[in-house]
Short mmCIF file of C-alpha atoms in Angstrom, two decimals:
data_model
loop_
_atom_site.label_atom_id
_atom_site.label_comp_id
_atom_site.label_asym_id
_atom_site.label_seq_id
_atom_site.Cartn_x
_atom_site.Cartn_y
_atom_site.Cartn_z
CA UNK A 78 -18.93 1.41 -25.65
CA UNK A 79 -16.28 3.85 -24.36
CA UNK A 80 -13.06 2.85 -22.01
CA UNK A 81 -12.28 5.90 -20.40
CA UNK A 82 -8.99 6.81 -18.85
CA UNK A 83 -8.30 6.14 -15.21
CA UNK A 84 -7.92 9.30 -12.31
CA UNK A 85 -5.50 8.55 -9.47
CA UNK A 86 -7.07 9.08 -6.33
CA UNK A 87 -4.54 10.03 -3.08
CA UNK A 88 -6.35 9.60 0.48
CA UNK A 89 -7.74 12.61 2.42
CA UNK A 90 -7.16 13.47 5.63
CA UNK A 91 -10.32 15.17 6.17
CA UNK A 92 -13.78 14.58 5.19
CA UNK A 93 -14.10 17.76 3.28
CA UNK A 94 -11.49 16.92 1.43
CA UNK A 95 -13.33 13.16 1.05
CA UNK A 96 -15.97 14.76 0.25
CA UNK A 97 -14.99 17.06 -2.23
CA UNK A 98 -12.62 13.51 -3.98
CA UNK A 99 -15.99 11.25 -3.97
CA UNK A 100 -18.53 14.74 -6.25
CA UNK A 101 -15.99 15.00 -8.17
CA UNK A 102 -15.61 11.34 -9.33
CA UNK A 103 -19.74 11.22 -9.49
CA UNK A 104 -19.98 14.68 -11.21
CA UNK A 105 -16.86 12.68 -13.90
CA UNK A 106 -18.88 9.99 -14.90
CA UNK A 107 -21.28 7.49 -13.70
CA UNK A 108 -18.23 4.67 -13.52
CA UNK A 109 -14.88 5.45 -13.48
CA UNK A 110 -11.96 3.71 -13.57
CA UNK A 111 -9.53 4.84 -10.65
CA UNK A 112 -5.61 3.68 -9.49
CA UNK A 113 -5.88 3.41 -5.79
CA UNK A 114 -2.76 4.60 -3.84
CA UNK A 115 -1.17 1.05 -3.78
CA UNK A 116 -1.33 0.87 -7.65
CA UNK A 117 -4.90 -1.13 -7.54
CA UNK A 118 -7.10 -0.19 -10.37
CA UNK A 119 -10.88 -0.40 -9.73
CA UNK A 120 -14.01 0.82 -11.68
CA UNK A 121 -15.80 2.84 -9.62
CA UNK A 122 -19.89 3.24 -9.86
CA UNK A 123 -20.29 6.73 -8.36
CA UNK A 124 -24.35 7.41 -8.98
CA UNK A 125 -27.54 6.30 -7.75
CA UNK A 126 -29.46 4.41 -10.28
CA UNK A 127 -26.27 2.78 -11.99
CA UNK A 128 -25.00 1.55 -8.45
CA UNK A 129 -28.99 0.35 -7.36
CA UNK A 130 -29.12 -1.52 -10.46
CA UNK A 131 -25.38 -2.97 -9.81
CA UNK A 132 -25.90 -4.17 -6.33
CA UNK A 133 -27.75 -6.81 -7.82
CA UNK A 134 -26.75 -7.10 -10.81
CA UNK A 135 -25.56 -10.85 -11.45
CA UNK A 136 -23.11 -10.18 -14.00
CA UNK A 137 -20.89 -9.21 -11.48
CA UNK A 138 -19.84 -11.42 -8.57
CA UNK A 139 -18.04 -11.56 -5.00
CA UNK A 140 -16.31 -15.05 -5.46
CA UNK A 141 -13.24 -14.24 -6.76
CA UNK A 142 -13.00 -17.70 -7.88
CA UNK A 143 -15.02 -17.58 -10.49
CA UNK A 144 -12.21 -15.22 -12.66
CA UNK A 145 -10.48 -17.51 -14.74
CA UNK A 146 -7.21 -15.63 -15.76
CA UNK A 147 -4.75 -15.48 -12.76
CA UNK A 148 -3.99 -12.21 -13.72
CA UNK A 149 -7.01 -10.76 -13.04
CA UNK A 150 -8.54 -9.69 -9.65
CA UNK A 151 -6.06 -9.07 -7.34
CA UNK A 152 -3.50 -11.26 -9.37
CA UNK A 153 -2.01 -12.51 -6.48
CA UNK A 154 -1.52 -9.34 -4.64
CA UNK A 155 -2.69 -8.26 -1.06
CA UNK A 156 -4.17 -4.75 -1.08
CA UNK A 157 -5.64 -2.77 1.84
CA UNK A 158 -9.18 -3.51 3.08
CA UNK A 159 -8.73 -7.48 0.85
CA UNK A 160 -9.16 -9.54 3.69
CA UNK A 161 -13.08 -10.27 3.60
CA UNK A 162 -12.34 -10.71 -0.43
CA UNK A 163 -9.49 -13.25 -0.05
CA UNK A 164 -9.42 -15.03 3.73
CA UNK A 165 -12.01 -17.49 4.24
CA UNK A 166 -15.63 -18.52 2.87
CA UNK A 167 -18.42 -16.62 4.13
CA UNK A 168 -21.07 -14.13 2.71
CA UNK A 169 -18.95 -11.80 1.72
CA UNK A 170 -16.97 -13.35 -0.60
CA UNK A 171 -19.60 -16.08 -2.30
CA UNK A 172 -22.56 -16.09 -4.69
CA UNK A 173 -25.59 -18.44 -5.47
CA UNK A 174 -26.30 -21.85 -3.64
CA UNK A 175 -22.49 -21.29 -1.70
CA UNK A 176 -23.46 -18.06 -0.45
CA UNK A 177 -27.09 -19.36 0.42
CA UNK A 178 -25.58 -22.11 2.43
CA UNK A 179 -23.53 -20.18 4.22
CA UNK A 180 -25.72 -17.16 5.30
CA UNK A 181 -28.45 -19.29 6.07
CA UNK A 182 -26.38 -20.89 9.43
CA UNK A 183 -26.73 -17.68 10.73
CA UNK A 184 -29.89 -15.85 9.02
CA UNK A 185 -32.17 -16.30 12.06
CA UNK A 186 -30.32 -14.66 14.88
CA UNK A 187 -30.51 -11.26 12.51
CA UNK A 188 -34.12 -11.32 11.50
CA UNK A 189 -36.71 -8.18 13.24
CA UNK A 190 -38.29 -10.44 15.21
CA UNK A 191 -34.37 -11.64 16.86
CA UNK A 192 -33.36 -8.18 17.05
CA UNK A 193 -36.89 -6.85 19.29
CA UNK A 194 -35.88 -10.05 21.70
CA UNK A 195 -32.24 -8.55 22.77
CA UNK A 196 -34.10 -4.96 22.97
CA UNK A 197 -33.99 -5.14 26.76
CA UNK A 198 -30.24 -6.89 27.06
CA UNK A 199 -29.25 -3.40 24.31
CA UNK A 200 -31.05 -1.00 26.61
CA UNK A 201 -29.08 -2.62 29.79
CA UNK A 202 -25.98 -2.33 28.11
CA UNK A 203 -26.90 1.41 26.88
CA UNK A 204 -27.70 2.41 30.41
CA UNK A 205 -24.61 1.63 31.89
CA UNK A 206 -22.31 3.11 29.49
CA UNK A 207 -24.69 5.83 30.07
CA UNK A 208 -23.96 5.96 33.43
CA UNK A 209 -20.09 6.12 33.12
CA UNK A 210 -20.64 8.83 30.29
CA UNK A 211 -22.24 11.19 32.47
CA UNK A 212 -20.13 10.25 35.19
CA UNK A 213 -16.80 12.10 33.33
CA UNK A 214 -16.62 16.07 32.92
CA UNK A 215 -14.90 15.34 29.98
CA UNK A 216 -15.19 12.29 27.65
CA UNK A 217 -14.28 10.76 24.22
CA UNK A 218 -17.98 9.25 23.15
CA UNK A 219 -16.25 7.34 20.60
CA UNK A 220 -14.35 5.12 22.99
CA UNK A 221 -16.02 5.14 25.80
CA UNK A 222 -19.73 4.77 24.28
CA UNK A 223 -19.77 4.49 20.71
CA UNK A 224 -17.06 1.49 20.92
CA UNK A 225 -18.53 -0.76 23.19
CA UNK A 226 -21.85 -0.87 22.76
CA UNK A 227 -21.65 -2.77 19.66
CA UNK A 228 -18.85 -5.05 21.05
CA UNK A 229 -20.99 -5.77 23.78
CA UNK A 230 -24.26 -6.29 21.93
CA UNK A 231 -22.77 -8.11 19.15
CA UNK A 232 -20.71 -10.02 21.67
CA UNK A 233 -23.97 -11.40 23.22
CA UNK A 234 -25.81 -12.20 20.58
CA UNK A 235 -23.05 -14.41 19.42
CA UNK A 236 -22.20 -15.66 22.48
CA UNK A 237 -18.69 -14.36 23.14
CA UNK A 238 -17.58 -13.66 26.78
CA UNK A 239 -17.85 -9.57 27.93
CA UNK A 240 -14.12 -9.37 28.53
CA UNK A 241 -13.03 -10.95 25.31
CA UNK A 242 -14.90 -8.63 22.61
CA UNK A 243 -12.60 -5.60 23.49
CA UNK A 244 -9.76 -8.01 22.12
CA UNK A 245 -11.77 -9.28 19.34
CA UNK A 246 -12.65 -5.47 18.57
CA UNK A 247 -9.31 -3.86 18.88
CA UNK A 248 -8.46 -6.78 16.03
CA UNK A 249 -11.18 -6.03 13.37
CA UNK A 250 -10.49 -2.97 13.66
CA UNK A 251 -6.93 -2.69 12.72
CA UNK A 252 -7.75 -5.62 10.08
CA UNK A 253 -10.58 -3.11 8.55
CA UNK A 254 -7.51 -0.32 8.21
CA UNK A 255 -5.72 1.00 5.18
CA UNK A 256 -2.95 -0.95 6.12
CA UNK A 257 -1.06 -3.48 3.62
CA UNK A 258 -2.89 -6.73 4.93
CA UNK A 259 0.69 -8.48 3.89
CA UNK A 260 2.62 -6.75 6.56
CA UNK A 261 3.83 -8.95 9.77
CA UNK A 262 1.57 -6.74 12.26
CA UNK A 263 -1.33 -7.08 9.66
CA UNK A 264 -0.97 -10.89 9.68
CA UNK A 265 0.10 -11.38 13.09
CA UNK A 266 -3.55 -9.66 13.86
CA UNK A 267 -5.42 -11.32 11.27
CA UNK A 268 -3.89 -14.88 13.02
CA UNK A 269 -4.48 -13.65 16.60
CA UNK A 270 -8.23 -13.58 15.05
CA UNK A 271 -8.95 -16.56 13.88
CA UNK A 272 -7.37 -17.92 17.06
CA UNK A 273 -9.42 -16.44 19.27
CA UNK A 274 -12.47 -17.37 16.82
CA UNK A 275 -11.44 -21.49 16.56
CA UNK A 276 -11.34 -21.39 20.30
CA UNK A 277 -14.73 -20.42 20.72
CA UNK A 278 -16.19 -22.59 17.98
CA UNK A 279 -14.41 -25.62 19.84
CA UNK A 280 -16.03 -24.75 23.15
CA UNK A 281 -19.38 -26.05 24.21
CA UNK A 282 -21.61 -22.89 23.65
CA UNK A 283 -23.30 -22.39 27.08
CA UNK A 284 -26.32 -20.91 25.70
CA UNK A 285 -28.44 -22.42 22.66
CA UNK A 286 -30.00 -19.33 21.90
CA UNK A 287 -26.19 -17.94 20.70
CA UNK A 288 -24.73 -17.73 17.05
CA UNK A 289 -22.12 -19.97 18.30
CA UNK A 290 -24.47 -22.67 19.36
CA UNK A 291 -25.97 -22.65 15.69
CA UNK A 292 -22.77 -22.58 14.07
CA UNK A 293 -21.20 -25.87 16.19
CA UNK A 294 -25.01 -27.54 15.32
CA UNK A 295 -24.40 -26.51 11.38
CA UNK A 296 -20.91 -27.89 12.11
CA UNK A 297 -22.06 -31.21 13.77
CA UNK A 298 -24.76 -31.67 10.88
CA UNK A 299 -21.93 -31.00 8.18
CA UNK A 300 -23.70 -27.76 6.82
CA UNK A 301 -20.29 -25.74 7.72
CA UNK A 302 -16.63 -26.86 7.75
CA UNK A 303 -15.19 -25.65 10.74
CA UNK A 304 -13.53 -23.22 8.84
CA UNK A 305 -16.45 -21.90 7.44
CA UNK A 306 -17.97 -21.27 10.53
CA UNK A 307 -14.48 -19.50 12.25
CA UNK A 308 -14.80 -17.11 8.78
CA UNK A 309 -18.46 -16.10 9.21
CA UNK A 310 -18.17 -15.31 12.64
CA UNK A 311 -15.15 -12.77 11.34
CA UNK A 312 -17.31 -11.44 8.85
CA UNK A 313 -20.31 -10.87 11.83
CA UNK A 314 -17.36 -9.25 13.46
CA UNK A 315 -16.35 -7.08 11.38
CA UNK A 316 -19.96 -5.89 10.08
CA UNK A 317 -21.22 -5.71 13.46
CA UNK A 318 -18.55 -3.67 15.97
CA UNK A 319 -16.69 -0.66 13.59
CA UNK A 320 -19.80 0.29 11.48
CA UNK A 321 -22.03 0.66 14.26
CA UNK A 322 -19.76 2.41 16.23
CA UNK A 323 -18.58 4.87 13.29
CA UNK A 324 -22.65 5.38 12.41
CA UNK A 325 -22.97 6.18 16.19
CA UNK A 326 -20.12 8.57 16.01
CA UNK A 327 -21.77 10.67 13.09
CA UNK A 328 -25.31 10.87 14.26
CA UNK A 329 -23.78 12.14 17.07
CA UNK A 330 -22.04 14.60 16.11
CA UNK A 331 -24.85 15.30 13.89
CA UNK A 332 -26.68 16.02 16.77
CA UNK A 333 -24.58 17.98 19.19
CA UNK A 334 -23.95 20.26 16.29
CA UNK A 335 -27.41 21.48 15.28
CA UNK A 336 -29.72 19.76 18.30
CA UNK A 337 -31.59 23.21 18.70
CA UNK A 338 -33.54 22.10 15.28
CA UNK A 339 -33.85 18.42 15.40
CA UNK A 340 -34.18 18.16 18.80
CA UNK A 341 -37.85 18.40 18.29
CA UNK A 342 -37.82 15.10 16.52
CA UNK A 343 -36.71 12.99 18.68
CA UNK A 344 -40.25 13.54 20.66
CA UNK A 345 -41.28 10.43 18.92
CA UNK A 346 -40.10 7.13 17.33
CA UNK A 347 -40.89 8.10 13.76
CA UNK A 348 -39.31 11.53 13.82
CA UNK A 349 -36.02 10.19 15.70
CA UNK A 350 -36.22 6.89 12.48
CA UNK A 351 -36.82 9.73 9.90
CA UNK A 352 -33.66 11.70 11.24
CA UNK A 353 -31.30 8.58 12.05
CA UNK A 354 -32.58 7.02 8.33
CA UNK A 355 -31.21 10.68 6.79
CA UNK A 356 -28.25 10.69 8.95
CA UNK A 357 -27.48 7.32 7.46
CA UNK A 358 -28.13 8.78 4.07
CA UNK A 359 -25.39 11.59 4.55
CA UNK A 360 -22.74 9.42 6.74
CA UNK A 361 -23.00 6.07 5.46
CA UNK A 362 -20.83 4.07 7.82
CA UNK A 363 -19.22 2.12 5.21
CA UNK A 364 -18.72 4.37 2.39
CA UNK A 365 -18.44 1.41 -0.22
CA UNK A 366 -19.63 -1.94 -0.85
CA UNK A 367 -17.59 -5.41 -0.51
CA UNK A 368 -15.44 -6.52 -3.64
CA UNK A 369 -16.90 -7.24 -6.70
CA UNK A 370 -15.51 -8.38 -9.58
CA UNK A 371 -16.57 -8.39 -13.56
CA UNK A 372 -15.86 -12.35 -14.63
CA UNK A 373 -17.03 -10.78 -18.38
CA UNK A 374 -17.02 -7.54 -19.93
CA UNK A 375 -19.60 -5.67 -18.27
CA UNK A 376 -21.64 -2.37 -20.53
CA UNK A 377 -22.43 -0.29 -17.72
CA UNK A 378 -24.74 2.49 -19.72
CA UNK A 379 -21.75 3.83 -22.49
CA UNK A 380 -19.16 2.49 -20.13
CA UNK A 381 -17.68 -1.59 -20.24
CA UNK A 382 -15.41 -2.73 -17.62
CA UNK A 383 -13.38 -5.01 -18.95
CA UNK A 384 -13.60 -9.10 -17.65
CA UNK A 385 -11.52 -9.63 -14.68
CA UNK A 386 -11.81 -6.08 -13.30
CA UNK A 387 -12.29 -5.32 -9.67
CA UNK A 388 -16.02 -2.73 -8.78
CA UNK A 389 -16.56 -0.86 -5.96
CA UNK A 390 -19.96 0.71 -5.55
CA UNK A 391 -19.07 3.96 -3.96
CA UNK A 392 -21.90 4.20 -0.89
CA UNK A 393 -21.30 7.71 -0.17
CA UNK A 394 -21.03 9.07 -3.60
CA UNK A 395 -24.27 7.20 -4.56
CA UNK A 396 -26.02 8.59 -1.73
CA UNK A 397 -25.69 11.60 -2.45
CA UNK A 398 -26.36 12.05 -6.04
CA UNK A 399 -28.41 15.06 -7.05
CA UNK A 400 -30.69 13.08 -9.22
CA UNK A 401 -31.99 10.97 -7.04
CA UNK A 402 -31.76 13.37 -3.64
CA UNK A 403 -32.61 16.88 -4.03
CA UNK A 404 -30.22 19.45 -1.61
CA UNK A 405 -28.24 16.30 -1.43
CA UNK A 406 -25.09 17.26 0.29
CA UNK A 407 -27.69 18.93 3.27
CA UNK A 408 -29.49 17.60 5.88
CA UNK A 409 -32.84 17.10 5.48
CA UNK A 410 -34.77 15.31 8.73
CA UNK A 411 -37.95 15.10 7.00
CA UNK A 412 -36.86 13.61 3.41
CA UNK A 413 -39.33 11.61 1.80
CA UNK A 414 -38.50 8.05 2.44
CA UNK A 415 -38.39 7.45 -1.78
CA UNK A 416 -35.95 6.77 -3.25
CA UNK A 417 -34.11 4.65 -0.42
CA UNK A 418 -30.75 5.40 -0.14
CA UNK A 419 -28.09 2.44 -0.90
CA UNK A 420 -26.63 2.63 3.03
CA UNK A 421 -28.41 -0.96 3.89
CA UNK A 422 -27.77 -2.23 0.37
CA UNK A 423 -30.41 -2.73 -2.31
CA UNK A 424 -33.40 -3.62 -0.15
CA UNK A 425 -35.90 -2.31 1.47
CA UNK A 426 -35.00 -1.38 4.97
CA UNK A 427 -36.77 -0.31 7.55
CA UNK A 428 -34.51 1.39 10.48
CA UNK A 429 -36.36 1.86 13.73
CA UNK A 430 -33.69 4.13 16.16
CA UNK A 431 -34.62 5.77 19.50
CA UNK A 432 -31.89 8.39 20.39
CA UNK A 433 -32.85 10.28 23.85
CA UNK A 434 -30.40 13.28 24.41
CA UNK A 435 -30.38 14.92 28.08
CA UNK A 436 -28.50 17.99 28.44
CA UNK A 437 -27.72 18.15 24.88
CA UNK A 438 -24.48 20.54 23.36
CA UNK A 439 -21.37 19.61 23.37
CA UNK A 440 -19.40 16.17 23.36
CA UNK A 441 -18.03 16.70 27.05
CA UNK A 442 -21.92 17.73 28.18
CA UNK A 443 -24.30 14.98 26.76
CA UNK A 444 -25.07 13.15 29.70
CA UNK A 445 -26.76 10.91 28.23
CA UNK A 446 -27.30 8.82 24.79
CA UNK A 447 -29.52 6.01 24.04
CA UNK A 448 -29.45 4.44 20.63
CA UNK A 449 -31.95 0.84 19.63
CA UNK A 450 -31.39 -0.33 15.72
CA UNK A 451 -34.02 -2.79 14.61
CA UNK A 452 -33.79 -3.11 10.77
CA UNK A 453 -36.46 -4.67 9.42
CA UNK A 454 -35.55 -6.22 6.18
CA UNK A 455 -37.98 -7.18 3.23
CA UNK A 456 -36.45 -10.42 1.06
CA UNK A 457 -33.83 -12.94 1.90
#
């Protein structure tokens, strides 16, 4: 088994440049080891089948717990983009029974047949924002569209007031930047958060239907500490509002750049999921996967990460790996839906996405954008 030497990466400010940083790692070697601008050091999986196989592979885990040198992991340390690895127990940061326990509070509200009953509260919201969309000669789609519709959505499905998610997502948002998590601001957000969060576990949910509701019953039953159920509402947060809204922001731009050709495929529901699933493919919203860590040496095909080392399955290098995708850097609306790209993880999803486009061309001239997301997911 080989050890190879690390490669410094520096951040890009463009995605060209991103783009170019995350070929060139993949085209290097299926897992590489690579010092992160703070002085970090994480092994990197970079291709398709190696970074399938690892998104379920048990040999590495998300509890960080489970490392028994203190020197390993983050050793103490706060890094940019830590906090769902380090603050709280939830999902994110669990494995086995734990993580079982914890998703299965709020497993229900998420399944295909939860999402279809909020269809007509998402097309409500849609239409409005709509509305004040093509009500501007100019606007910014991002803030005015692509930011609160998940806020909102997300918002009612857990139960969370309309005029408090714009707090709650101006929060996860800077908490999800590159910013050292250790600095004042940084913590003064994170605490603002959980604040805001404790409050509205404490409250009487007004509607039983709401995440909240099920979280203060898995509370009262002693399923979930309170501060269990204040960390998994962060984590539904911060999964829910900046990933939607930056996988909005690419399909459309997506879109308004080449709508003369795929505008023909939004004339039906499987031809608009076809294009949205690709779109996904090329612009995964998240371009990596949550912290995992390597409790034992690890042989990744001639490769071992050493015990106590940090992985990052790289999304958006995986995704586009020429072995598995053929003209993978292009666009390609009618792909075959084999192999599934690693966007939704290692299971089978399913993405069902309406997008209507009137008056299609230019941000400052769509008048009007539409988007639905039912994922139906096979397995637990």
């Amino acid at each position: 088994m080989s050890c190879p030497e690390s490669i410094r990466l520096e951040p890009a400010e463009l995605d060209a440049q991103a783009e170019a940083a995350l070929r060139a790692l993949r085209e290097h070697d299926a897992v590489v080891p690579v010092d992160l601008p703070e002085g970090l050091r994480v092994w990197v999986i970079t291709r398709y089948q190696e970074g399938r196989k690892a998104l379920t592979d048990p040999r590495f885990v998300k509890d960080m717990r489970s490392l028994q040198d203190p020197g390993h992991g983050f050793a103490g340390q706060r890094y940019a983009e830590d906090v769902l690895a380090v603050e709280g127990r939830h999902v994110l940061n669990s494995d086995g029974a734990e993580h079982a326990r914890l998703r299965s509070a709020v497993a229900s509200h998420f399944t295909a047949q939860a999402s279809a009953g909020h269809e007509a509260q998402v097309r409500q919201i849609a239409a409005t924002l709509s509305e004040k969309v093509a009500s501007q000669e100019r606007v910014d789609l991002m803030s005015t569209y692509a930011q609160p519709l998940p806020e909102l959505v997300i918002g009612r499905i857990i139960g969370v007031p309309d005029d408090t998610m714009p707090v709650i997502g101006r929060l996860s948002r800077q908490l999800s930047s590159r910013d050292n998590p250790a600095t004042a601001p940084m913590r003064r957000a994170y605490s603002d958060l959980v604040d805001l969060v404790r409050d509205l576990i404490a409250h009487p949910a007004t509607d039983s239907r709401t995440v909240i509701s099920g979280l203060q019953k898995a509370v009262a039953r002693g399923d979930l500490s309170r501060r269990e159920a204040a960390s998994t509402l962060m984590v539904l947060f911060a999964a829910g509002i900046s990933t939607t809204a930056t996988g909005l922001g690419h399909a459309a731009a997506t879109l308004m750049c080449t709508h003369a050709v795929l505008r023909p495929l939004l004339g039906s529901a499987e031809g608009a999921a076809s294009l949205i699933d690709e779109t996904l493919r090329l612009h995964p919203p998240i371009q990596f996967t949550s912290w995992r860590f390597a409790p034992h040496d690890v042989p990744v095909g001639p490769t071992t990460i050493p015990a106590g080392s940090l992985v990052l399955i790289l999304l958006a290098s995986a995704n586009r790996d020429p072995a598995a995708f053929p003209a993978a850097d292009e666009l390609v609306p009618d792909r075959p839906a084999k192999p599934a790209h690693l966007t939704f993880g290692s299971r089978s999803c399913r993405p069902c996405l309406v997008i209507d486009l009137l008056s299609p061309g230019t941000f400052t001239s769509a008048s009007h954008v539409w988007c639905r997301y039912v994922y139906e997911t096979e397995g637990s």
